[in-house]
Structures are given as structure tokens and as C-alpha cells.
Coordinates of C-alpha atoms in Angstrom, one line a residue:
X280 CA -19.8 -92.2 26.0
X281 CA -18.5 -90.8 29.5
X282 CA -15.4 -93.8 29.4
X283 CA -14.5 -92.4 25.9
X284 CA -14.7 -88.8 26.8
X285 CA -12.5 -89.4 29.9
X286 CA -10.1 -91.5 28.4
X287 CA -9.7 -88.7 25.3
X288 CA -8.9 -85.8 27.7
X289 CA -7.2 -87.6 30.4
X290 CA -4.1 -85.6 30.0
X291 CA -5.2 -82.3 28.9
X292 CA -9.0 -80.7 28.7
X293 CA -8.2 -79.3 25.1
X294 CA -7.0 -81.4 22.7
X295 CA -6.0 -80.5 18.9
X296 CA -8.2 -82.3 15.7
X297 CA -5.2 -84.1 15.3
X298 CA -5.3 -85.8 18.2
X299 CA -9.2 -86.4 18.3
X300 CA -9.3 -87.8 15.1
X301 CA -6.5 -90.0 15.9
X302 CA -8.3 -91.1 18.8
X303 CA -11.7 -91.5 16.9
X304 CA -10.0 -93.7 14.6
X305 CA -7.4 -95.6 15.9
X306 CA -7.3 -95.9 19.5
X307 CA -7.0 -99.5 20.7
X308 CA -10.4 -99.3 22.8
X309 CA -12.4 -97.3 21.0
X310 CA -11.2 -96.5 17.7
X311 CA -13.6 -96.9 14.8
X312 CA -11.0 -98.7 12.5
X313 CA -10.0 -100.9 15.7
X314 CA -13.3 -102.4 16.5
X315 CA -13.9 -106.1 15.4
X316 CA -16.8 -105.1 13.2
X317 CA -17.3 -104.9 9.3
X318 CA -17.3 -101.3 8.0
X319 CA -17.2 -101.6 4.4
X320 CA -20.0 -102.5 2.2
X321 CA -23.6 -101.8 1.4
X322 CA -24.8 -102.5 4.7
X323 CA -22.3 -100.8 6.5
X324 CA -20.7 -97.2 6.7
X325 CA -19.4 -96.6 3.2
X326 CA -18.1 -98.2 0.0
X327 CA -14.8 -97.9 -2.0
X328 CA -14.4 -98.6 -5.6
X329 CA -13.5 -102.3 -5.2
X330 CA -16.8 -102.5 -3.7
X331 CA -18.3 -100.9 -6.5
X332 CA -17.1 -103.1 -9.2
X333 CA -14.3 -106.0 -9.4
X334 CA -13.5 -104.4 -12.9
X335 CA -11.7 -101.7 -11.0
X336 CA -9.1 -104.5 -9.9
X337 CA -8.9 -106.0 -13.5
X338 CA -7.8 -102.5 -14.2
X339 CA -5.2 -102.3 -11.7
X340 CA -3.9 -105.5 -13.0
X341 CA -3.7 -104.4 -16.5
X342 CA -1.5 -101.0 -14.9
X343 CA 0.6 -103.4 -12.9
X344 CA 1.1 -106.0 -15.6
X345 CA 2.4 -103.2 -17.9
X346 CA 4.9 -101.7 -15.7
X347 CA 6.2 -105.1 -14.7
X348 CA 6.5 -106.3 -18.6
X349 CA 7.9 -103.0 -19.8
X350 CA 11.0 -102.9 -16.8
X351 CA 13.3 -105.1 -14.9
X352 CA 11.3 -104.5 -12.0
X353 CA 10.7 -107.3 -9.4
X354 CA 7.2 -108.7 -9.4
X355 CA 6.1 -107.3 -6.1
X356 CA 2.5 -105.4 -5.5
X357 CA 2.3 -103.7 -2.0
X358 CA -1.1 -102.8 -1.1
X359 CA -1.5 -100.2 1.8
X360 CA -4.5 -99.6 3.7
X361 CA -5.9 -103.2 2.2
X362 CA -8.7 -103.2 4.5
X363 CA -10.8 -106.5 4.5
X364 CA -9.1 -107.9 1.3
X365 CA -12.1 -107.2 -1.3
X366 CA -9.4 -105.6 -3.4
X367 CA -6.6 -107.8 -3.0
X368 CA -8.8 -111.1 -3.7
X369 CA -10.2 -109.6 -7.1
X370 CA -6.5 -108.4 -8.3
X371 CA -5.2 -112.0 -6.9
X372 CA -7.8 -114.0 -8.5
X373 CA -7.3 -112.2 -12.0
X374 CA -3.6 -112.4 -12.1
X375 CA -3.8 -116.0 -11.4
X376 CA -6.5 -116.6 -14.2
X377 CA -5.0 -114.0 -17.0
X378 CA -1.5 -113.9 -16.0
X379 CA -0.5 -117.3 -14.3
X380 CA 3.3 -117.1 -15.2
X381 CA 3.7 -113.4 -13.7
X382 CA 1.2 -114.7 -10.8
X383 CA 4.2 -117.5 -10.0
X384 CA 6.6 -114.9 -9.5
X385 CA 4.1 -112.3 -7.5
X386 CA 4.8 -111.1 -4.1
X387 CA 1.8 -109.7 -2.6
X388 CA 2.4 -107.6 0.5
X389 CA -0.6 -106.2 2.1
X390 CA -0.3 -103.6 4.6
X391 CA -3.2 -102.9 7.3
X392 CA -3.5 -101.6 10.5
X393 CA -7.0 -102.8 11.5
X394 CA -6.9 -106.2 13.4
X395 CA -10.0 -107.1 12.3
X396 CA -9.3 -106.4 8.8
X397 CA -6.4 -108.0 8.7
X398 CA -8.0 -111.3 10.3
X399 CA -10.8 -111.0 7.5
X400 CA -7.9 -111.1 4.9
X401 CA -6.4 -114.0 6.3
X402 CA -9.9 -115.8 5.8
X403 CA -10.5 -115.0 2.6
X404 CA -7.2 -114.9 1.0
X405 CA -6.1 -118.1 2.0
X406 CA -5.6 -119.9 -1.4
X407 CA -3.0 -117.0 -2.5
X408 CA 0.4 -116.4 -1.1
X409 CA 0.2 -113.0 0.7
X410 CA 2.6 -111.7 3.3
X411 CA 0.8 -109.4 6.0
X412 CA 2.2 -106.3 7.7
X413 CA 0.3 -104.1 10.3
X414 CA 2.5 -101.2 9.3
X415 CA 4.3 -100.1 6.3
X416 CA 7.3 -99.3 8.3
X417 CA 7.6 -102.9 8.6
X418 CA 8.9 -102.9 4.9
X419 CA 12.1 -102.1 3.7
X420 CA 13.7 -101.2 0.5
X421 CA 10.6 -101.1 -1.3
X422 CA 10.7 -102.3 -4.9
X423 CA 7.9 -102.9 -6.9
X424 CA 4.4 -101.4 -7.4
X425 CA 2.8 -99.4 -4.2
X426 CA -1.0 -98.9 -4.5
X427 CA -3.2 -97.4 -2.0
X428 CA -6.9 -96.5 -2.3
X429 CA -8.5 -94.4 0.1
X430 CA -5.6 -94.8 2.7
X431 CA -4.0 -91.2 3.2
X432 CA -7.3 -89.8 3.6
X433 CA -7.8 -92.0 6.8
X434 CA -4.7 -90.2 8.7
X435 CA -5.6 -87.3 11.2
X436 CA -5.0 -83.5 10.7
X437 CA -4.7 -80.2 12.3
X438 CA -7.4 -77.6 11.7
X439 CA -6.6 -73.8 11.6
X440 CA -8.6 -70.6 11.0
X441 CA -7.9 -67.1 10.2
X442 CA -9.7 -64.9 12.4
X443 CA -9.7 -61.3 13.3
X444 CA -6.7 -61.0 11.6
X445 CA -4.6 -63.7 13.5
X446 CA -4.4 -67.3 12.7
X447 CA -5.6 -69.8 15.5
X448 CA -5.5 -73.4 15.9
X449 CA -9.0 -74.8 16.1
X450 CA -8.9 -77.3 18.9
X451 CA -11.9 -79.6 21.0
X452 CA -12.6 -79.0 24.6
X453 CA -15.2 -80.4 26.9
X454 CA -17.8 -78.0 29.0
X455 CA -20.6 -79.2 30.8
X456 CA -20.2 -82.9 29.3
X457 CA -20.3 -81.6 26.1
X458 CA -17.7 -81.7 23.4
X459 CA -17.1 -78.1 21.5
X460 CA -14.2 -75.9 19.4
X461 CA -12.5 -73.5 21.2
X462 CA -9.4 -71.2 19.4
X463 CA -6.1 -71.5 20.7
X464 CA -3.3 -68.9 19.6
X465 CA -1.3 -70.9 16.9
X466 CA 1.8 -71.6 18.5
X467 CA 2.6 -75.2 17.2
X468 CA 5.9 -75.2 15.7
X469 CA 5.1 -78.3 13.7
X470 CA 2.2 -76.2 12.1
X471 CA 4.1 -72.8 11.6
X472 CA 6.7 -74.8 9.7
X473 CA 4.5 -76.5 7.7
X474 CA 2.5 -73.1 6.8
X475 CA 5.9 -71.6 5.6
X476 CA 7.2 -74.9 3.7
X477 CA 4.1 -75.1 1.5
X478 CA 3.1 -71.5 1.4
X479 CA -0.2 -72.0 2.7
X480 CA -2.1 -68.7 2.9
X481 CA -5.5 -68.2 4.6
X482 CA -8.2 -65.0 4.0
X483 CA -10.2 -63.6 7.1
X484 CA -12.9 -66.4 8.3
X485 CA -11.0 -69.3 6.1
X486 CA -10.5 -72.7 8.0
X487 CA -8.0 -75.6 6.8
X488 CA -7.1 -78.9 7.5
X489 CA -3.4 -79.5 7.8
X490 CA -1.9 -82.9 6.9
X491 CA 1.4 -83.1 8.7
X492 CA 0.7 -86.9 9.5
X493 CA -0.1 -87.5 5.7
X494 CA 3.3 -85.4 4.6
X495 CA 5.7 -87.4 7.3
X496 CA 3.9 -90.8 6.4
X497 CA 4.6 -89.9 2.6
X498 CA 8.2 -89.0 3.2
X499 CA 8.8 -92.1 5.0
X500 CA 7.4 -93.8 2.0
X501 CA 9.1 -92.7 -0.8
X502 CA 12.6 -92.4 1.2
X503 CA 12.2 -96.2 1.9
X504 CA 11.5 -96.8 -1.9
X505 CA 14.5 -98.1 -4.2
X506 CA 12.5 -98.2 -7.0
X507 CA 9.0 -98.8 -8.7
X508 CA 5.7 -96.8 -9.3
X509 CA 3.1 -95.6 -6.8
X510 CA -0.5 -95.4 -7.6
X511 CA -2.5 -93.2 -5.2
X512 CA -6.1 -93.4 -5.8
X513 CA -7.9 -91.0 -3.4
X514 CA -10.3 -88.0 -3.2
X515 CA -8.1 -84.7 -2.9
X516 CA -7.4 -81.1 -3.9
X517 CA -4.6 -79.0 -5.2
X518 CA -3.7 -75.7 -4.1
X519 CA -5.6 -73.7 -6.5
X520 CA -8.5 -75.6 -5.8
X521 CA -8.3 -74.9 -1.7
X522 CA -7.9 -71.1 -2.4
X523 CA -11.9 -71.3 -3.7
X524 CA -12.8 -73.5 -0.6
X525 CA -13.7 -71.4 3.2
X526 CA -13.9 -74.6 5.1
X527 CA -11.5 -77.6 6.0
X528 CA -12.5 -80.7 4.3
X529 CA -12.8 -82.7 7.5
X530 CA -16.2 -84.9 7.6
X531 CA -17.6 -88.1 9.1
X532 CA -19.5 -90.6 7.6
X533 CA -22.1 -93.1 9.2
X534 CA -24.3 -95.9 7.3
X535 CA -23.7 -93.9 4.1
X536 CA -24.7 -90.5 5.3
X537 CA -22.6 -87.5 6.0
X538 CA -22.0 -86.6 9.3
X539 CA -21.8 -82.9 10.1
X540 CA -21.1 -83.2 14.1
X541 CA -18.1 -85.3 14.3
X542 CA -18.4 -84.9 18.3
X543 CA -21.4 -87.4 18.0
X544 CA -20.7 -91.4 17.9
X545 CA -17.3 -91.8 18.6
X546 CA -15.6 -94.5 17.3
X547 CA -18.9 -95.1 15.5
X548 CA -18.3 -93.1 12.4
X549 CA -15.4 -92.8 10.0
X550 CA -13.8 -89.7 9.5
X551 CA -11.8 -88.6 6.2
X552 CA -10.7 -85.6 4.4
X553 CA -9.8 -84.6 1.2
X554 CA -5.8 -85.0 0.6
X555 CA -3.3 -82.4 -0.7
X556 CA -1.9 -84.0 -3.7
X557 CA 0.2 -81.1 -4.7
X558 CA 2.2 -82.0 -1.2
X559 CA 2.6 -85.6 -2.6
X560 CA 3.7 -84.4 -6.0
X561 CA 6.5 -81.8 -4.6
X562 CA 7.7 -84.1 -1.8
X563 CA 8.2 -86.8 -4.7
X564 CA 10.1 -84.3 -6.6
X565 CA 12.6 -84.0 -3.9
X566 CA 13.2 -87.6 -3.4
X567 CA 13.4 -88.4 -6.8
X568 CA 9.6 -90.0 -7.3
X569 CA 8.1 -88.0 -10.4
X570 CA 4.7 -87.8 -11.7
X571 CA 4.1 -90.1 -15.0
X572 CA 0.2 -89.4 -14.6
X573 CA -2.3 -87.3 -12.7
X574 CA -5.8 -87.5 -13.6
X575 CA -9.2 -88.3 -12.6
X576 CA -10.0 -92.3 -11.4
X577 CA -12.6 -92.0 -14.5
X578 CA -9.9 -91.3 -17.2
X579 CA -7.3 -93.5 -15.4
X580 CA -9.6 -96.5 -15.7
X581 CA -10.6 -95.5 -18.9
X582 CA -7.2 -95.1 -20.4
X583 CA -6.2 -99.0 -18.5
X584 CA -9.2 -100.4 -20.8
X585 CA -12.2 -100.6 -18.3
X586 CA -14.4 -100.7 -21.2
X587 CA -13.0 -103.6 -22.5
X588 CA -14.5 -105.5 -19.6
X589 CA -18.0 -104.9 -20.6
X590 CA -19.8 -108.1 -21.3
X591 CA -21.6 -108.5 -24.9
X592 CA -25.0 -110.6 -23.9
X593 CA -28.2 -110.8 -25.2
X594 CA -29.8 -111.3 -21.5
X595 CA -33.2 -109.1 -21.1
X596 CA -33.4 -109.9 -17.1
X597 CA -31.8 -106.6 -15.7
X598 CA -31.0 -108.6 -13.0
X599 CA -28.8 -110.8 -14.7
X600 CA -25.0 -111.3 -13.6
X601 CA -24.2 -110.0 -17.1
X602 CA -26.4 -106.7 -16.4
X603 CA -25.4 -106.6 -13.0
X604 CA -21.6 -106.6 -14.1
X605 CA -22.1 -104.0 -16.8
X606 CA -24.2 -101.7 -14.6
X607 CA -21.2 -101.9 -11.9
X608 CA -18.6 -100.3 -14.6
X609 CA -21.0 -97.8 -15.7
X610 CA -21.5 -96.5 -12.4
X611 CA -17.4 -96.4 -12.1
X612 CA -17.2 -94.1 -15.0
X613 CA -20.4 -91.9 -15.9
X614 CA -20.3 -88.7 -15.3
X615 CA -21.7 -88.0 -11.8
X616 CA -20.8 -91.3 -10.8
X617 CA -18.6 -92.6 -8.2
X618 CA -15.3 -91.9 -10.0
X619 CA -16.0 -88.4 -10.0
X620 CA -14.6 -87.8 -6.4
X621 CA -11.4 -89.3 -7.0
X622 CA -8.3 -88.8 -8.8
X623 CA -5.1 -91.0 -9.6
X624 CA -1.5 -90.2 -9.1
X625 CA 1.3 -92.2 -11.1
X626 CA 5.0 -91.4 -9.6
X627 CA 7.9 -93.5 -10.8
X628 CA 11.2 -93.7 -8.7
X629 CA 14.4 -95.0 -10.5
X630 CA 16.6 -96.9 -9.0
X631 CA 19.6 -94.8 -8.2
X632 CA 23.2 -95.8 -9.7

């Protein structure tokens, strides 16, 4: 741990939350996502919808096929933050078996920052024609369907707080070998501009994450897009919902357990937050990318026919493949189930004349 702390504070004894999260997740030596070990799955730190059920990918296939067949859009699919390729494998297998003519035309672009996850993808996607990138900035003039599932929530954020009638940036320092929070007068110009741009107001004692990196990344994506659809699935909030929140949504996960103290196990836990969907929507409008649908993940899956994937069977064994398959679908769509925490945002950008 001493080596990690020394590297984290090598330039300054006080760092922003954004710097801390970026280091903890993406440092080439110690970052959580950069380590060569599995992270997704029941035996590791967290699961995502593609892990819960392969019907999730089948549903996204129906969404994509609908868009491709009702437009002149190139048959291209961009997955950003593609992890270990679990979604890509299910999606491509479904395309190959159910829509072979479209599959033959399909260009699948997988964009994943983690070297380990890209290695795993290469292993399990060998039979499919996939183009691999480490950063979406390597992809230009995007035309097609852009999909992400729990991508934006992995970007680092600043944290601020209204305290004693003043606005402070919550930072991280070290004292007697221990990491702890400290408060700095809010002078960061990027944060101040963000607060003005999105009219962010705080009341006394309220803390809030400030997703500057998310917005900057999003603007790069939508300005680089010529035409197509963007499907963003993630957990997040709107301005109205944040007004009811007293604390920022930054949190950690380790072996499926919520981690309150982010300063323990640096580089060993996943860190995330609830993204600001209203920023994605407002920036989209400014750049010609308009909302077609904004709903819960559950409603999105129902709209695109996930119930049709349930299997009729007479098996009495609750552990039969058919029973397990049906349970995985029910888990995705039941009240109080996995999808309750997630939303789906569909935006379209028309090709400019």
C-alpha cells in the first residue's frame, strides 16, 4: 500500500477526487481495470446485464436490426466499454444464427481500454470479424449504432460540497499514513464553469459529484458521429432526482459488496457513480443528437420483446437449461430485480446535408 500511496501523492500531498478515482481505476501499474485478472462474474466483483442473461444481447440485436432495416444506415455496431466480450459474443452469435445476411455485412467495433479485457475478447471472439480499439478517440466519423452498457459510470468525477455558506471542493490528502478527506475553497475553473453551464445549485451540507470527464467524453463522441443511433444503458439520475439527494453517488464494489470506504483496497475495488442523463440529453440536442426514447431498462427490454425469449417447456427440474434460461429473463424484468437500477437512453443523429 505504501508504494501505491507514494505514487498517488508523488506530485502533491492533496489530490482531487477525480485524480484519485482515475488513479485507482486506470493507473497502468495499480489501476483496477488495468490489472490482468477477471473482474466480472458471480465469483468476482460485479455482474452486468449481459452476465445475468444472454437474452439481454438478443434484445439489443432486435433493436439494432430494426434500425438497420428501417434506414439506410451502414451495418456497423460500436460497443464502447466492451469488457471481456460477454455481450459481443452473445450479440454476434445471435446475429449469425438469426440474421445471417446482415451478419455477413456487419462490422463490429469493440472499444475497450483494459489490456486484459482486450486479450480475453481476442480469445473468445476469434470466430467473428471484430475490429478492436483501446479508445473511442481512435474511431472517426462514426456511422451506425453506438452501444454502451455501464461505460460512462466508470469515468472519474470531482466532488463538491456546500458548507458554512460556501462551496468547497472535497479533496483527498494523507496524514500519518492515512488517506482522509479535506476541503479546499472551490477555485477550479472547470468545475465553476460546469456549475454555471448546468445551473447546479446546492443547499447547505449537500455533496455532489461533478462529471466533467463524462461530459467532455460525451461531446467528443457525438461530435465525431455523422449519423446513427446511440443506445446508452447505465444507472443514473436527472436534475430533479438529484435535488432530493444529500450525498454524491460515488461508491465502490468488492466481491459484490458495497464499499463505503474508497480509501481501502486502492486498485482492488471497482468505483462508480450514477451518471447525469440530463447532461447527455442537453449536449445531444446542441449537437443534433435527439432523444427517441428515455425509459427504464426494464421497459426498454419489454418494448423490444424480451418476453418472446421465454421458453415453453415441461421440465420439472428447476435446474434444467430451460428453467435457468427463463429465470435469468425474469430476474432482468421483475419488480425489484436487476433492471430497476438502470435506464436506457436512445438518441438519433441524422446525417447533415
